[in-house]
Short mmCIF file of C-alpha atoms in Angstrom, two decimals:
data_model
loop_
_atom_site.label_atom_id
_atom_site.label_comp_id
_atom_site.label_asym_id
_atom_site.label_seq_id
_atom_site.Cartn_x
_atom_site.Cartn_y
_atom_site.Cartn_z
CA MET A 1 2.20 5.29 18.25
CA HIS A 2 -0.66 2.72 18.12
CA TYR A 3 -1.36 -0.29 19.61
CA VAL A 4 -2.22 -3.89 18.06
CA LYS A 5 -2.91 -7.00 19.32
CA ALA A 6 -0.56 -9.84 18.03
CA LYS A 7 -0.66 -13.52 16.99
CA GLY A 8 3.05 -14.82 18.47
CA ILE A 9 6.11 -13.00 19.58
CA LEU A 10 8.92 -15.35 19.06
CA SER A 11 10.10 -16.16 15.82
CA PRO A 12 11.67 -20.06 14.78
CA GLN A 13 15.25 -18.47 15.56
CA ASN A 14 13.46 -16.95 18.94
CA GLY A 15 13.85 -13.40 17.81
CA MET A 16 11.37 -10.82 18.94
CA ASN A 17 10.64 -7.60 18.11
CA LEU A 18 8.31 -5.54 21.26
CA TYR A 19 8.51 -2.91 19.08
CA ARG A 20 7.84 -1.69 15.14
CA GLY A 21 9.03 1.04 13.81
CA CYS A 22 11.59 3.91 15.17
CA THR A 23 12.61 7.16 16.08
CA HIS A 24 16.32 6.82 15.92
CA GLY A 25 16.47 9.05 12.58
CA CYS A 26 19.66 7.28 11.68
CA ILE A 27 20.08 7.98 7.57
CA TYR A 28 21.10 4.66 6.81
CA CYS A 29 18.34 2.09 8.22
CA ASP A 30 17.44 -1.13 6.67
CA SER A 31 14.03 -1.70 8.07
CA ARG A 32 12.36 1.50 6.22
CA SER A 33 13.10 -1.16 3.21
CA LYS A 34 9.66 -1.63 1.65
CA CYS A 35 10.35 -5.63 1.75
CA TYR A 36 9.18 -5.64 5.25
CA HIS A 37 5.95 -4.35 4.41
CA MET A 38 5.54 -2.14 7.12
CA GLU A 39 2.24 -0.66 6.67
CA HIS A 40 2.10 2.68 8.76
CA ALA A 41 4.54 5.25 8.98
CA PHE A 42 8.09 4.62 10.43
CA GLU A 43 8.01 7.01 13.27
CA ASP A 44 4.32 5.79 14.12
CA ILE A 45 5.84 2.89 17.01
CA GLU A 46 3.34 0.22 16.53
CA VAL A 47 3.40 -1.36 20.52
CA LYS A 48 2.10 -5.17 20.53
CA GLU A 49 -0.26 -4.75 23.57
CA ASN A 50 0.00 -8.72 24.55
CA ALA A 51 3.71 -9.28 23.83
CA ILE A 52 4.51 -9.79 27.46
CA GLU A 53 1.76 -12.53 27.74
CA LEU A 54 2.43 -14.20 24.29
CA LEU A 55 5.67 -14.10 25.77
CA GLU A 56 5.39 -16.08 28.78
CA HIS A 57 3.52 -18.86 27.24
CA ALA A 58 6.02 -19.32 24.82
CA LEU A 59 8.94 -19.33 27.57
CA ILE A 60 6.54 -21.91 29.83
CA HIS A 61 6.12 -24.37 26.52
CA LYS A 62 9.80 -24.13 25.71
CA ARG A 63 11.11 -27.85 25.66
CA LYS A 64 14.31 -26.82 25.77
CA LYS A 65 16.15 -23.60 27.25
CA CYS A 66 17.64 -21.36 24.69
CA MET A 67 18.74 -17.47 23.97
CA ILE A 68 16.37 -15.10 23.07
CA GLY A 69 17.03 -12.00 20.62
CA THR A 70 15.79 -8.76 20.22
CA GLY A 71 16.95 -5.55 18.36
CA ALA A 72 17.13 -6.86 14.50
CA MET A 73 14.65 -4.83 13.37
CA THR A 74 13.56 -2.10 16.08
CA ASP A 75 15.70 -0.93 18.93
CA PRO A 76 14.17 -1.96 22.23
CA TYR A 77 15.39 0.79 23.88
CA ILE A 78 13.58 3.28 22.04
CA PRO A 79 12.38 6.36 24.06
CA LEU A 80 8.66 4.67 24.21
CA GLU A 81 10.55 2.21 26.42
CA THR A 82 10.91 4.37 29.30
CA GLU A 83 7.09 4.74 29.37
CA ILE A 84 5.66 1.31 28.64
CA GLY A 85 8.50 -0.47 29.99
CA ASN A 86 8.03 -3.80 28.26
CA MET A 87 11.55 -4.70 27.27
CA ARG A 88 12.23 -4.60 31.13
CA LYS A 89 8.79 -7.08 31.82
CA ALA A 90 10.61 -9.31 29.09
CA LEU A 91 13.54 -9.35 30.57
CA GLU A 92 11.77 -9.94 34.26
CA LEU A 93 10.33 -13.51 32.15
CA ILE A 94 13.52 -14.06 30.37
CA CYS A 95 15.15 -14.25 34.10
CA ARG A 96 12.61 -16.15 36.02
CA HIS A 97 11.82 -18.68 33.67
CA GLY A 98 16.00 -19.65 33.07
CA PHE A 99 16.50 -18.54 29.64
CA GLY A 100 19.70 -16.70 28.29
CA VAL A 101 19.41 -13.52 26.32
CA THR A 102 20.87 -10.95 23.48
CA VAL A 103 19.93 -7.58 23.08
CA GLN A 104 21.15 -5.28 20.34
CA THR A 105 20.51 -1.42 20.45
CA LYS A 106 22.36 2.12 20.69
CA SER A 107 20.67 3.41 23.36
CA ASP A 108 22.39 4.08 27.03
CA ARG A 109 18.82 3.10 28.24
CA ILE A 110 20.13 -0.31 28.66
CA LEU A 111 21.83 0.72 31.67
CA ARG A 112 18.55 0.85 33.16
CA ASP A 113 18.20 -2.91 33.20
CA LEU A 114 21.83 -3.74 34.13
CA ASP A 115 20.50 -5.08 37.29
CA LEU A 116 18.69 -7.89 35.02
CA PHE A 117 21.62 -8.44 32.61
CA ARG A 118 23.61 -9.74 35.65
CA LYS A 119 21.12 -11.75 36.95
CA ILE A 120 20.60 -13.66 33.73
CA ASN A 121 24.39 -13.68 33.45
CA GLU A 122 25.06 -15.34 36.60
CA LYS A 123 22.79 -18.48 35.67
CA THR A 124 23.30 -18.41 31.76
CA LYS A 125 24.77 -15.83 29.36
CA CYS A 126 23.53 -12.37 28.57
CA VAL A 127 25.25 -10.08 25.84
CA VAL A 128 24.69 -7.11 25.02
CA GLN A 129 25.23 -6.21 20.90
CA MET A 130 25.88 -2.62 20.44
CA THR A 131 26.26 -0.98 16.90
CA LEU A 132 29.02 1.62 16.45
CA THR A 133 29.67 3.15 13.02
CA THR A 134 31.70 6.72 13.62
CA CYS A 135 34.42 7.75 16.16
CA ASP A 136 33.91 11.26 15.34
CA GLU A 137 31.00 12.56 17.60
CA GLU A 138 29.80 15.54 14.71
CA LEU A 139 29.44 12.72 11.94
CA CYS A 140 27.25 11.20 14.56
CA LYS A 141 24.86 13.44 15.68
CA LYS A 142 24.29 14.01 11.55
CA ILE A 143 23.96 10.21 10.70
CA GLU A 144 22.44 9.05 13.86
CA PRO A 145 20.94 12.04 15.29
CA ASN A 146 18.40 10.57 17.77
CA VAL A 147 20.39 8.02 19.40
CA SER A 148 23.09 8.22 21.92
CA THR A 149 26.53 9.41 20.40
CA THR A 150 29.44 6.75 19.65
CA LYS A 151 31.20 8.23 23.58
CA GLU A 152 27.72 7.27 25.21
CA ARG A 153 27.67 4.01 23.32
CA PHE A 154 31.57 3.48 24.28
CA ALA A 155 30.53 4.23 28.06
CA VAL A 156 28.18 1.39 28.31
CA LEU A 157 30.45 -0.98 26.83
CA LYS A 158 33.12 -0.25 29.44
CA ARG A 159 30.60 -0.17 32.31
CA LEU A 160 29.48 -3.71 30.74
CA ARG A 161 33.00 -4.87 30.85
CA ASP A 162 33.21 -3.80 34.54
CA GLU A 163 29.96 -5.91 35.35
CA GLY A 164 31.28 -8.65 33.58
CA VAL A 165 28.17 -8.60 30.82
CA PRO A 166 30.15 -9.73 27.19
CA THR A 167 29.54 -7.56 24.51
CA VAL A 168 29.53 -7.40 20.47
CA VAL A 169 29.95 -4.66 18.30
CA TRP A 170 28.45 -4.38 15.33
CA LEU A 171 30.85 -2.82 12.71
CA SER A 172 28.32 -1.42 10.56
CA PRO A 173 27.17 0.36 7.97
CA ILE A 174 30.19 1.98 6.69
CA LEU A 175 29.04 4.42 4.31
CA PRO A 176 31.23 5.03 1.00
CA PHE A 177 32.61 8.70 1.43
CA LEU A 178 31.76 9.42 4.69
CA ASN A 179 32.57 6.92 7.31
CA ASP A 180 35.37 4.50 5.40
CA THR A 181 38.64 5.76 6.61
CA GLU A 182 41.16 3.97 8.27
CA GLU A 183 41.22 6.64 11.01
CA ASN A 184 37.74 6.16 11.56
CA ILE A 185 37.81 1.99 11.49
CA CYS A 186 41.18 1.93 13.98
CA GLY A 187 39.10 4.44 16.16
CA ILE A 188 36.54 1.78 16.52
CA LEU A 189 38.80 -0.81 16.97
CA ASP A 190 40.68 0.99 19.72
CA MET A 191 36.79 1.29 21.36
CA CYS A 192 36.35 -2.28 21.24
CA ILE A 193 39.68 -3.31 22.04
CA GLU A 194 39.61 -0.84 25.45
CA ALA A 195 36.21 -2.25 26.05
CA LYS A 196 37.11 -5.72 25.42
CA VAL A 197 34.33 -6.64 23.30
CA TYR A 198 33.95 -10.16 22.54
CA GLY A 199 33.10 -10.03 19.04
CA ILE A 200 32.65 -8.05 16.17
CA ILE A 201 30.23 -8.27 13.41
CA CYS A 202 31.19 -6.71 10.00
CA PHE A 203 29.79 -8.17 6.80
CA GLY A 204 31.92 -5.84 4.79
CA MET A 205 33.35 -2.40 4.40
CA GLY A 206 29.96 -1.00 2.73
CA MET A 207 26.14 -0.91 3.18
CA THR A 208 22.59 -1.82 1.41
CA LEU A 209 20.18 0.15 -0.37
CA ARG A 210 16.72 -1.27 -1.23
CA GLU A 211 13.79 0.19 -2.32
CA GLY A 212 12.46 2.32 0.97
CA ASN A 213 15.65 2.95 2.60
CA ARG A 214 17.81 4.44 -0.62
CA GLU A 215 15.08 6.93 -0.65
CA TYR A 216 15.21 8.14 2.74
CA PHE A 217 19.13 7.81 2.65
CA TYR A 218 19.10 9.98 -0.70
CA ALA A 219 16.96 12.73 0.63
CA GLN A 220 19.25 13.13 3.55
CA LEU A 221 22.42 13.34 1.73
CA ASP A 222 20.65 15.79 0.00
CA ARG A 223 19.84 17.80 3.58
CA MET A 224 23.51 17.44 4.69
CA PHE A 225 25.89 16.72 1.76
CA PRO A 226 24.95 18.24 -1.01
CA GLY A 227 26.55 16.61 -3.59
CA LEU A 228 27.04 13.29 -2.38
CA LYS A 229 23.61 11.44 -3.78
CA GLU A 230 25.07 12.17 -7.48
CA ARG A 231 28.50 10.11 -6.46
CA TYR A 232 26.94 7.58 -5.14
CA ILE A 233 24.30 7.19 -7.81
CA TRP A 234 27.51 7.90 -10.62
CA THR A 235 29.66 5.47 -8.81
CA TYR A 236 26.67 2.49 -7.50
CA GLY A 237 24.22 2.97 -10.30
CA ASN A 238 21.31 0.80 -8.46
CA GLN A 239 23.61 -1.86 -6.77
CA TYR A 240 21.83 -3.55 -3.64
CA SER A 241 24.86 -3.83 -2.26
CA ILE A 242 27.79 -1.13 -2.41
CA GLU A 243 31.01 -1.57 -0.46
CA SER A 244 33.97 1.51 -0.49
CA PRO A 245 36.04 1.49 -2.82
CA ASN A 246 38.96 1.23 0.02
CA GLY A 247 37.04 -1.89 1.61
CA ARG A 248 39.47 -4.16 0.99
CA HIS A 249 42.51 -2.27 2.87
CA LEU A 250 40.40 -1.82 5.65
CA MET A 251 39.14 -5.72 5.93
CA ARG A 252 42.43 -6.28 5.80
CA LEU A 253 42.71 -4.12 8.68
CA PHE A 254 39.82 -4.70 10.70
CA ARG A 255 41.13 -9.07 10.55
CA GLU A 256 44.43 -8.32 10.96
CA ARG A 257 43.70 -5.90 14.22
CA CYS A 258 40.82 -7.98 15.83
CA ALA A 259 43.04 -11.21 15.20
CA GLU A 260 45.87 -9.23 17.23
CA HIS A 261 43.96 -8.68 20.13
CA GLY A 262 41.54 -11.78 20.60
CA ILE A 263 38.49 -10.53 19.39
CA ILE A 264 36.26 -13.11 17.23
CA HIS A 265 35.35 -11.36 13.76
CA GLU A 266 34.31 -14.20 11.72
CA VAL A 267 30.54 -13.62 11.14
CA ASP A 268 29.41 -16.88 11.90
CA GLU A 269 31.53 -17.63 14.90
CA VAL A 270 29.92 -14.47 16.07
CA PHE A 271 26.47 -15.57 15.66
CA GLY A 272 27.34 -19.17 16.32
CA TYR A 273 28.38 -17.45 20.09
CA LEU A 274 25.16 -15.19 20.19
CA GLN A 275 22.89 -18.14 19.38
CA THR A 276 24.30 -21.05 21.91
CA PHE A 277 22.80 -21.56 25.29
CA GLU A 278 25.10 -22.14 28.42
CA GLU A 279 23.64 -22.85 31.66
CA LYS A 280 25.89 -22.49 34.49
CA GLY A 281 26.30 -24.48 38.05
CA ALA A 282 26.01 -22.67 41.30
CA GLY A 283 29.31 -20.35 41.58
CA GLU A 284 30.33 -20.29 37.91
CA GLN A 285 30.54 -17.57 35.45
CA LEU A 286 31.37 -18.04 31.74
CA SER A 287 34.63 -16.41 30.95
CA PHE A 288 34.56 -14.24 27.81
CA TRP A 289 38.39 -12.77 27.66
#
């Protein structure tokens, strides 16, 4: 861990990253890619020491209320958050100033702040985004070794459902020859249906490999799945975007089941929902089912 003084905290799209780097150890992580110009070791978490002051200044000077997003590059609920507490401080500011929020995570630590999510959702909109990649707990522990397991994340989704906080699931990435099976996709969709998620984001049945994350991914394949790296190289070469050989069938299955259960699943529609600020009147609660 190391501290830096940031110049700003909100992007032009009102996204924020309180930390840079991650200790989750997910073997497929795109944030390791060199194009993001991280100048320190990925597991050496960069903490923006003035993040909360910058956020309060930004919120006070916003002309219009909006949705504040976090978690796109670094999960805000990495273990370090329990020590530093910047995410909770940020949520308190967002709540106090009447903004909406959407948070992307793979950790059940998010339940620590359930009280704030409820308060924000009473006034405007709070959406929790949770990534699900596999319904196989043993595979989950291999490809996402230091995060809450799929069952634990599923429990979070159900708790949020019961609390009236809307959720969106990222069905991503789908790793060819590992989790690209009909059984796995149906298993994840069953969880989403039971948890009554509002939407699912799926860019396709595949993954991306860029310089930086490709090398790490292949090293992990060599360590845990001997011979699989060679199958990737033979099948895909140096392609950036790779799709499961079973991709078309799995996408058709995905769309049919989402439509059957009223889960929004067109990417633009889901992002539109996440980005739209909605203010409630007294005694009003947004309906998302």
